[in-house]
PDB file of C-alpha atoms and ligand atoms in Angstrom:
ATOM      1  CA  MET A  28     114.191  94.659 107.502  1.00 38.00           C
ATOM      2  CA  PRO A  29     114.575  93.145 104.160  1.00 38.00           C
ATOM      3  CA  MET A  30     115.623  95.928 101.936  1.00 38.00           C
ATOM      4  CA  ALA A  31     114.388  94.293  98.568  1.00 38.00           C
ATOM      5  CA  THR A  32     110.730  94.096  99.815  1.00 44.00           C
ATOM      6  CA  ALA A  33     110.846  97.266 101.790  1.00 45.00           C
ATOM      7  CA  SER A  34     111.826  99.450  98.805  1.00 51.00           C
ATOM      8  CA  ASP A  35     108.925  98.430  96.579  1.00 68.00           C
ATOM      9  CA  ARG A  36     106.072  98.840  99.309  1.00 87.00           C
ATOM     10  CA  PRO A  37     104.734 102.036 100.486  1.00 91.00           C
ATOM     11  CA  ALA A  38     106.009 102.566 103.963  1.00 93.00           C
ATOM     12  CA  ALA A  39     103.254 103.457 106.819  1.00 96.00           C
ATOM     13  CA  LEU A  40     103.803 104.583 110.206  1.00 97.00           C
ATOM     14  CA  VAL A  41     100.827 104.205 112.656  1.00 97.00           C
ATOM     15  CA  ILE A  42     100.956 106.589 115.669  1.00 98.00           C
ATOM     16  CA  GLU A  43      98.189 105.348 118.056  1.00 97.00           C
ATOM     17  CA  ASP A  44      98.287 104.428 121.558  1.00 96.00           C
ATOM     18  CA  ASP A  45      95.003 102.398 121.619  1.00 94.00           C
ATOM     19  CA  GLU A  46      96.364  98.596 121.682  1.00 93.00           C
ATOM     20  CA  THR A  47      93.225  97.207 119.749  1.00 92.00           C
ATOM     21  CA  ILE A  48      93.303  99.786 117.043  1.00 93.00           C
ATOM     22  CA  GLY A  49      96.929  99.992 116.571  1.00 94.00           C
ATOM     23  CA  ARG A  50      97.531  96.247 116.309  1.00 92.00           C
ATOM     24  CA  HIS A  51      94.468  96.055 113.786  1.00 92.00           C
ATOM     25  CA  LEU A  52      96.055  98.936 111.612  1.00 94.00           C
ATOM     26  CA  HIS A  53      99.502  97.548 111.837  1.00 94.00           C
ATOM     27  CA  THR A  54      98.625  94.024 110.860  1.00 92.00           C
ATOM     28  CA  GLY A  55      96.106  95.126 108.189  1.00 92.00           C
ATOM     29  CA  LEU A  56      98.621  97.397 106.664  1.00 94.00           C
ATOM     30  CA  LEU A  57     101.390  94.516 106.630  1.00 91.00           C
ATOM     31  CA  GLY A  58      98.790  92.304 105.047  1.00 90.00           C
ATOM     32  CA  ASN A  59      98.008  94.635 102.272  1.00 92.00           C
ATOM     33  CA  GLY A  60     101.163  95.530 100.573  1.00 90.00           C
ATOM     34  CA  TYR A  61     102.638  98.027 103.031  1.00 93.00           C
ATOM     35  CA  SER A  62     105.729  97.959 105.259  1.00 91.00           C
ATOM     36  CA  ALA A  63     104.358  99.321 108.613  1.00 93.00           C
ATOM     37  CA  THR A  64     105.778 100.753 111.901  1.00 95.00           C
ATOM     38  CA  TRP A  65     103.708 101.242 114.907  1.00 96.00           C
ATOM     39  CA  CYS A  66     104.450 103.824 117.653  1.00 97.00           C
ATOM     40  CA  ARG A  67     102.204 104.375 120.718  1.00 97.00           C
ATOM     41  CA  THR A  68     103.343 107.932 121.633  1.00 97.00           C
ATOM     42  CA  GLY A  69     103.881 111.137 119.712  1.00 97.00           C
ATOM     43  CA  THR A  70     107.522 111.520 120.818  1.00 96.00           C
ATOM     44  CA  SER A  71     108.399 108.018 119.444  1.00 96.00           C
ATOM     45  CA  GLY A  72     106.269 108.560 116.332  1.00 97.00           C
ATOM     46  CA  LEU A  73     108.155 111.794 115.643  1.00 96.00           C
ATOM     47  CA  SER A  74     111.395 109.915 115.871  1.00 95.00           C
ATOM     48  CA  ALA A  75     110.306 107.023 113.669  1.00 95.00           C
ATOM     49  CA  ALA A  76     109.299 109.492 110.917  1.00 95.00           C
ATOM     50  CA  HIS A  77     112.922 110.748 110.718  1.00 91.00           C
ATOM     51  CA  SER A  78     114.137 107.131 110.739  1.00 90.00           C
ATOM     52  CA  ALA A  79     111.653 104.985 108.799  1.00 86.00           C
ATOM     53  CA  ARG A  80     111.015 107.773 106.222  1.00 89.00           C
ATOM     54  CA  PRO A  81     107.323 106.601 105.759  1.00 94.00           C
ATOM     55  CA  ASP A  82     105.123 107.447 102.729  1.00 93.00           C
ATOM     56  CA  VAL A  83     101.947 107.765 105.107  1.00 96.00           C
ATOM     57  CA  VAL A  84     101.431 108.550 108.621  1.00 97.00           C
ATOM     58  CA  LEU A  85      98.196 107.394 110.367  1.00 97.00           C
ATOM     59  CA  LEU A  86      98.074 109.719 113.244  1.00 97.00           C
ATOM     60  CA  ASP A  87      95.639 109.325 116.351  1.00 95.00           C
ATOM     61  CA  LEU A  88      94.989 112.723 117.859  1.00 93.00           C
ATOM     62  CA  GLY A  89      94.471 111.534 121.337  1.00 91.00           C
ATOM     63  CA  LEU A  90      98.105 110.517 122.434  1.00 95.00           C
ATOM     64  CA  PRO A  91      99.376 110.072 125.924  1.00 96.00           C
ATOM     65  CA  ASP A  92     102.287 112.336 125.614  1.00 97.00           C
ATOM     66  CA  MET A  93     101.729 115.076 122.992  1.00 95.00           C
ATOM     67  CA  ASP A  94      98.755 116.949 121.612  1.00 94.00           C
ATOM     68  CA  GLY A  95      98.182 115.117 118.062  1.00 94.00           C
ATOM     69  CA  ILE A  96      97.776 118.291 116.514  1.00 94.00           C
ATOM     70  CA  ASP A  97     101.276 119.325 117.389  1.00 95.00           C
ATOM     71  CA  VAL A  98     102.635 116.008 116.118  1.00 96.00           C
ATOM     72  CA  ALA A  99     100.814 116.853 112.760  1.00 95.00           C
ATOM     73  CA  ARG A 100     102.199 120.201 112.562  1.00 94.00           C
ATOM     74  CA  SER A 101     105.768 118.928 113.292  1.00 95.00           C
ATOM     75  CA  LEU A 102     105.441 116.146 110.889  1.00 95.00           C
ATOM     76  CA  ARG A 103     104.227 118.555 108.146  1.00 91.00           C
ATOM     77  CA  ALA A 104     107.112 120.840 108.918  1.00 89.00           C
ATOM     78  CA  ASP A 105     109.718 118.178 108.502  1.00 89.00           C
ATOM     79  CA  HIS A 106     108.353 116.132 105.785  1.00 87.00           C
ATOM     80  CA  PRO A 107     106.521 118.396 103.075  1.00 82.00           C
ATOM     81  CA  ASP A 108     105.602 115.517 100.852  1.00 84.00           C
ATOM     82  CA  LEU A 109     104.498 112.975 103.538  1.00 91.00           C
ATOM     83  CA  LEU A 110     100.671 111.820 103.423  1.00 93.00           C
ATOM     84  CA  ILE A 111      99.064 112.476 106.839  1.00 94.00           C
ATOM     85  CA  VAL A 112      95.845 111.024 107.937  1.00 94.00           C
ATOM     86  CA  ILE A 113      94.483 111.840 111.175  1.00 93.00           C
ATOM     87  CA  LEU A 114      92.263 109.311 113.126  1.00 93.00           C
ATOM     88  CA  THR A 115      89.681 110.686 115.519  1.00 89.00           C
ATOM     89  CA  ALA A 116      86.537 110.216 117.411  1.00 81.00           C
ATOM     90  CA  ARG A 117      83.323 111.728 116.124  1.00 66.00           C
ATOM     91  CA  SER A 118      83.066 114.032 119.093  1.00 66.00           C
ATOM     92  CA  ASP A 119      86.620 115.558 117.976  1.00 68.00           C
ATOM     93  CA  GLU A 120      85.163 117.500 115.040  1.00 75.00           C
ATOM     94  CA  ILE A 121      87.143 120.672 116.149  1.00 81.00           C
ATOM     95  CA  ASP A 122      90.235 118.543 116.253  1.00 82.00           C
ATOM     96  CA  VAL A 123      89.636 117.507 112.560  1.00 84.00           C
ATOM     97  CA  ILE A 124      89.508 121.018 111.419  1.00 85.00           C
ATOM     98  CA  ALA A 125      92.704 121.895 113.457  1.00 88.00           C
ATOM     99  CA  GLY A 126      94.423 118.735 112.326  1.00 88.00           C
ATOM    100  CA  LEU A 127      93.665 119.583 108.675  1.00 86.00           C
ATOM    101  CA  ASP A 128      94.868 123.236 109.412  1.00 86.00           C
ATOM    102  CA  ALA A 129      98.008 121.853 110.863  1.00 89.00           C
ATOM    103  CA  GLY A 130      98.826 120.021 107.556  1.00 88.00           C
ATOM    104  CA  ALA A 131      97.167 116.687 107.623  1.00 90.00           C
ATOM    105  CA  ASP A 132      95.891 115.434 104.212  1.00 88.00           C
ATOM    106  CA  ASP A 133      92.819 113.756 105.242  1.00 89.00           C
ATOM    107  CA  TYR A 134      90.926 112.234 108.207  1.00 88.00           C
ATOM    108  CA  LEU A 135      89.045 109.198 109.397  1.00 89.00           C
ATOM    109  CA  VAL A 136      86.416 108.975 112.085  1.00 88.00           C
ATOM    110  CA  LYS A 137      86.688 105.982 114.524  1.00 87.00           C
ATOM    111  CA  PRO A 138      85.427 103.459 114.173  1.00 86.00           C
ATOM    112  CA  PHE A 139      86.423 103.035 110.574  1.00 88.00           C
ATOM    113  CA  SER A 140      86.916  99.755 108.485  1.00 90.00           C
ATOM    114  CA  LEU A 141      90.330  98.783 107.199  1.00 91.00           C
ATOM    115  CA  THR A 142      88.897  98.600 103.781  1.00 91.00           C
ATOM    116  CA  VAL A 143      87.820 102.240 103.732  1.00 91.00           C
ATOM    117  CA  LEU A 144      91.229 103.055 105.112  1.00 94.00           C
ATOM    118  CA  LEU A 145      93.085 101.106 102.238  1.00 93.00           C
ATOM    119  CA  ALA A 146      90.867 102.694  99.704  1.00 91.00           C
ATOM    120  CA  ARG A 147      91.594 106.310 100.886  1.00 90.00           C
ATOM    121  CA  LEU A 148      95.321 105.560 101.040  1.00 92.00           C
ATOM    122  CA  ARG A 149      95.362 104.031  97.463  1.00 89.00           C
ATOM    123  CA  ALA A 150      93.410 107.193  96.113  1.00 87.00           C
ATOM    124  CA  HIS A 151      96.049 109.646  97.861  1.00 87.00           C
ATOM    125  CA  LEU A 152      98.999 107.513  96.933  1.00 85.00           C
ATOM    126  CA  ARG A 153      97.966 107.255  93.186  1.00 79.00           C
ATOM    127  CA  ARG A 154      97.922 110.936  93.041  1.00 71.00           C
ATOM    128  CA  ARG A 155     101.477 111.107  94.144  1.00 62.00           C
ATOM    129  CA  PRO A 156     103.871 110.226  91.367  1.00 51.00           C
ATOM    130  CA  THR A 157     106.973 110.180  93.578  1.00 46.00           C
ATOM    131  CA  THR A 158     105.481 107.282  95.701  1.00 40.00           C
ATOM    132  CA  ALA A 159     106.378 103.724  95.062  1.00 45.00           C
ATOM    133  CA  PRO A 160     103.371 101.614  93.612  1.00 46.00           C
ATOM    134  CA  GLU A 161     101.408  99.579  96.142  1.00 53.00           C
ATOM    135  CA  GLY A 162     102.346  95.909  96.550  1.00 63.00           C
ATOM    136  CA  PRO A 163     104.684  93.620  94.639  1.00 71.00           C
ATOM    137  CA  ALA A 164     105.222  94.234  90.933  1.00 78.00           C
ATOM    138  CA  SER A 165     103.703  90.755  90.054  1.00 85.00           C
ATOM    139  CA  LEU A 166     101.620  88.075  91.671  1.00 87.00           C
ATOM    140  CA  VAL A 167     102.215  84.223  90.760  1.00 87.00           C
ATOM    141  CA  ILE A 168      99.260  81.954  91.491  1.00 87.00           C
ATOM    142  CA  GLY A 169      99.742  78.546  89.975  1.00 87.00           C
ATOM    143  CA  ALA A 170     100.125  78.866  86.172  1.00 88.00           C
ATOM    144  CA  LEU A 171      98.775  82.404  86.385  1.00 90.00           C
ATOM    145  CA  THR A 172     101.128  85.600  86.550  1.00 91.00           C
ATOM    146  CA  LEU A 173      99.616  88.858  87.193  1.00 91.00           C
ATOM    147  CA  ASP A 174     102.209  91.505  86.251  1.00 89.00           C
ATOM    148  CA  ILE A 175     100.745  94.502  88.280  1.00 86.00           C
ATOM    149  CA  ALA A 176     103.346  96.927  86.936  1.00 81.00           C
ATOM    150  CA  ALA A 177     102.699  96.099  83.185  1.00 84.00           C
ATOM    151  CA  ARG A 178      99.051  95.227  83.837  1.00 86.00           C
ATOM    152  CA  ARG A 179      99.302  92.095  82.035  1.00 91.00           C
ATOM    153  CA  CYS A 180      97.564  88.694  82.891  1.00 93.00           C
ATOM    154  CA  LEU A 181      99.625  85.598  81.806  1.00 91.00           C
ATOM    155  CA  LEU A 182      98.731  82.018  81.856  1.00 90.00           C
ATOM    156  CA  ASN A 183     101.613  79.865  81.227  1.00 86.00           C
ATOM    157  CA  GLY A 184     103.204  82.832  79.459  1.00 84.00           C
ATOM    158  CA  ALA A 185     100.190  83.321  77.244  1.00 87.00           C
ATOM    159  CA  GLU A 186      98.567  86.633  77.680  1.00 90.00           C
ATOM    160  CA  ILE A 187      94.667  86.958  78.647  1.00 92.00           C
ATOM    161  CA  LEU A 188      93.431  90.118  77.728  1.00 90.00           C
ATOM    162  CA  LEU A 189      91.423  91.660  80.473  1.00 90.00           C
ATOM    163  CA  ARG A 190      89.377  94.906  80.720  1.00 86.00           C
ATOM    164  CA  ALA A 191      90.472  97.304  83.425  1.00 84.00           C
ATOM    165  CA  LYS A 192      88.067  96.381  86.087  1.00 85.00           C
ATOM    166  CA  GLU A 193      88.560  92.702  85.359  1.00 91.00           C
ATOM    167  CA  PHE A 194      92.160  92.935  85.956  1.00 92.00           C
ATOM    168  CA  GLU A 195      91.806  95.153  89.197  1.00 90.00           C
ATOM    169  CA  LEU A 196      89.163  92.497  90.496  1.00 93.00           C
ATOM    170  CA  LEU A 197      91.362  89.715  89.883  1.00 95.00           C
ATOM    171  CA  ALA A 198      94.420  91.417  91.440  1.00 93.00           C
ATOM    172  CA  VAL A 199      92.304  92.144  94.605  1.00 91.00           C
ATOM    173  CA  LEU A 200      91.293  88.356  94.769  1.00 94.00           C
ATOM    174  CA  CYS A 201      95.023  87.242  93.990  1.00 92.00           C
ATOM    175  CA  ARG A 202      96.465  89.440  96.772  1.00 88.00           C
ATOM    176  CA  ASN A 203      93.915  87.660  99.061  1.00 88.00           C
ATOM    177  CA  GLN A 204      94.117  84.293  97.575  1.00 88.00           C
ATOM    178  CA  GLY A 205      92.583  81.638  99.893  1.00 89.00           C
ATOM    179  CA  ALA A 206      90.726  84.188 101.786  1.00 90.00           C
ATOM    180  CA  ALA A 207      87.291  85.329 101.512  1.00 91.00           C
ATOM    181  CA  VAL A 208      86.745  88.923 100.185  1.00 91.00           C
ATOM    182  CA  SER A 209      83.373  90.658 100.718  1.00 89.00           C
ATOM    183  CA  ARG A 210      81.337  92.300  98.095  1.00 88.00           C
ATOM    184  CA  GLU A 211      81.822  95.531 100.002  1.00 83.00           C
ATOM    185  CA  ASP A 212      85.598  95.120  99.999  1.00 82.00           C
ATOM    186  CA  LEU A 213      85.656  94.314  96.348  1.00 87.00           C
ATOM    187  CA  MET A 214      83.535  97.442  95.522  1.00 83.00           C
ATOM    188  CA  ALA A 215      85.739  99.677  97.651  1.00 78.00           C
ATOM    189  CA  GLN A 216      88.996  98.447  96.203  1.00 80.00           C
ATOM    190  CA  VAL A 217      87.968  98.083  92.443  1.00 83.00           C
ATOM    191  CA  TRP A 218      85.327 100.966  92.149  1.00 77.00           C
ATOM    192  CA  ASP A 219      86.424 102.969  95.053  1.00 61.00           C
ATOM    193  CA  GLU A 220      84.877 106.242  94.113  1.00 51.00           C
ATOM    194  CA  ASN A 221      81.295 104.841  94.565  1.00 48.00           C
ATOM    195  CA  TRP A 222      81.334 101.866  96.847  1.00 50.00           C
ATOM    196  CA  PHE A 223      77.994 102.749  98.366  1.00 53.00           C
ATOM    197  CA  GLY A 224      76.475 102.294  94.823  1.00 54.00           C
ATOM    198  CA  PRO A 225      74.755  99.190  93.308  1.00 58.00           C
ATOM    199  CA  THR A 226      76.838  96.061  93.203  1.00 66.00           C
ATOM    200  CA  LYS A 227      75.344  94.582  90.013  1.00 76.00           C
ATOM    201  CA  THR A 228      78.495  95.858  88.029  1.00 80.00           C
ATOM    202  CA  LEU A 229      80.492  93.471  90.405  1.00 87.00           C
ATOM    203  CA  ASP A 230      78.377  90.546  89.142  1.00 87.00           C
ATOM    204  CA  VAL A 231      78.809  91.542  85.459  1.00 86.00           C
ATOM    205  CA  THR A 232      82.487  91.846  85.756  1.00 88.00           C
ATOM    206  CA  MET A 233      82.999  88.838  87.820  1.00 93.00           C
ATOM    207  CA  ALA A 234      81.098  86.586  85.310  1.00 92.00           C
ATOM    208  CA  SER A 235      83.108  88.057  82.461  1.00 90.00           C
ATOM    209  CA  LEU A 236      86.433  87.670  84.463  1.00 94.00           C
ATOM    210  CA  ARG A 237      85.571  83.976  84.995  1.00 95.00           C
ATOM    211  CA  ARG A 238      84.650  83.214  81.279  1.00 92.00           C
ATOM    212  CA  ARG A 239      87.979  84.711  80.167  1.00 92.00           C
ATOM    213  CA  LEU A 240      89.950  82.673  82.766  1.00 93.00           C
ATOM    214  CA  HIS A 241      88.132  79.551  81.788  1.00 92.00           C
ATOM    215  CA  HIS A 242      88.420  80.196  78.111  1.00 91.00           C
ATOM    216  CA  ALA A 243      92.090  80.830  78.420  1.00 91.00           C
ATOM    217  CA  ALA A 244      92.581  77.555  80.543  1.00 90.00           C
ATOM    218  CA  ALA A 245      90.569  75.519  78.016  1.00 89.00           C
ATOM    219  CA  THR A 246      92.381  76.818  75.073  1.00 87.00           C
ATOM    220  CA  ALA A 247      95.964  76.713  76.464  1.00 82.00           C
ATOM    221  CA  PRO A 248      98.629  74.695  74.582  1.00 78.00           C
ATOM    222  CA  ILE A 249      99.581  73.115  77.969  1.00 78.00           C
ATOM    223  CA  PRO A 250      96.886  71.543  79.885  1.00 76.00           C
ATOM    224  CA  THR A 251      96.032  74.047  82.733  1.00 81.00           C
ATOM    225  CA  ARG A 252      93.605  74.004  85.463  1.00 82.00           C
ATOM    226  CA  PRO A 253      91.562  77.290  85.442  1.00 79.00           C
ATOM    227  CA  LEU A 254      91.723  79.397  88.754  1.00 86.00           C
ATOM    228  CA  GLU A 255      88.807  78.886  90.737  1.00 91.00           C
ATOM    229  CA  ILE A 256      86.814  81.650  92.213  1.00 94.00           C
ATOM    230  CA  THR A 257      84.403  80.409  94.537  1.00 95.00           C
ATOM    231  CA  THR A 258      80.944  82.312  95.310  1.00 95.00           C
ATOM    232  CA  LEU A 259      80.322  82.893  98.923  1.00 94.00           C
ATOM    233  CA  ARG A 260      76.488  83.462  99.034  1.00 91.00           C
ATOM    234  CA  GLY A 261      75.745  86.471 101.013  1.00 88.00           C
ATOM    235  CA  HIS A 262      79.306  87.490 101.659  1.00 90.00           C
ATOM    236  CA  GLY A 263      81.521  87.656  98.456  1.00 93.00           C
ATOM    237  CA  TYR A 264      84.185  85.693  96.724  1.00 95.00           C
ATOM    238  CA  ARG A 265      87.324  83.537  97.338  1.00 95.00           C
ATOM    239  CA  LEU A 266      90.006  82.727  94.950  1.00 94.00           C
ATOM    240  CA  GLU A 267      91.139  79.293  95.877  1.00 91.00           C
ATOM    241  CA  ARG A 268      94.784  78.377  96.057  1.00 85.00           C
ATOM    242  CA  PRO A 269      95.917  76.214  93.240  1.00 79.00           C
ATOM    243  CA  GLU A 270      97.121  73.239  95.562  1.00 66.00           C
ATOM    244  CA  SER A 271      93.647  73.129  97.174  1.00 43.00           C
ATOM    245  CA  GLY A 272      91.857  72.424  93.889  1.00 40.00           C
TER     246      GLY A 272
HETATM  247 CA1   CA B  73      94.237 107.571 121.718  1.00 97.62          CA
END
């Protein structure tokens, strides 16, 4: 494991015996700024929690070798600051209550979207001052540098002043550059407390962000191609990779 990148990413441990869900979670976390370990049993999960020192554990309650509730209790006893999110089927409501009583911080009912999971984790990790910030400290896309830690957006070194939501919107697109990001994902990640609400605010913020990026490129002392954000009708947006433009 490369220590330099591992240290500034939150570490997640997935304890899930279902191959499809486990792989989906593992790759999804890896692709979204986490380091991730995947264990398929309670025993291996508990042992990985000791060795990998995760910030967050995603814990399936229906494990082949142990009762997930016991795993939650043991994790909580050994790691007081660990964020524990239990994963369960709707029919297991009693298990949710037992899991929370055993020390879990939150739960998600299967099936759940990766987007919602990531939004929940962000919300939890934000409230934990001891936890490392999510993802890399800065993102570089062509001439643009997004300094996540300092919340500054620089084009060829010149600062572009962005409002908070414009910055967060751009950060999500930059993290997913070249890939389509749905409106729902953007709403969940940038306005996470009301992602079921109206999405007009997304259009307004996107229009303003595009204006600022184009203005900055047009007025830059060095000729600079603006970042292209493509609208995908009926879906969302995609930040084009600079080399494709
Ligand atoms: Ca299971």
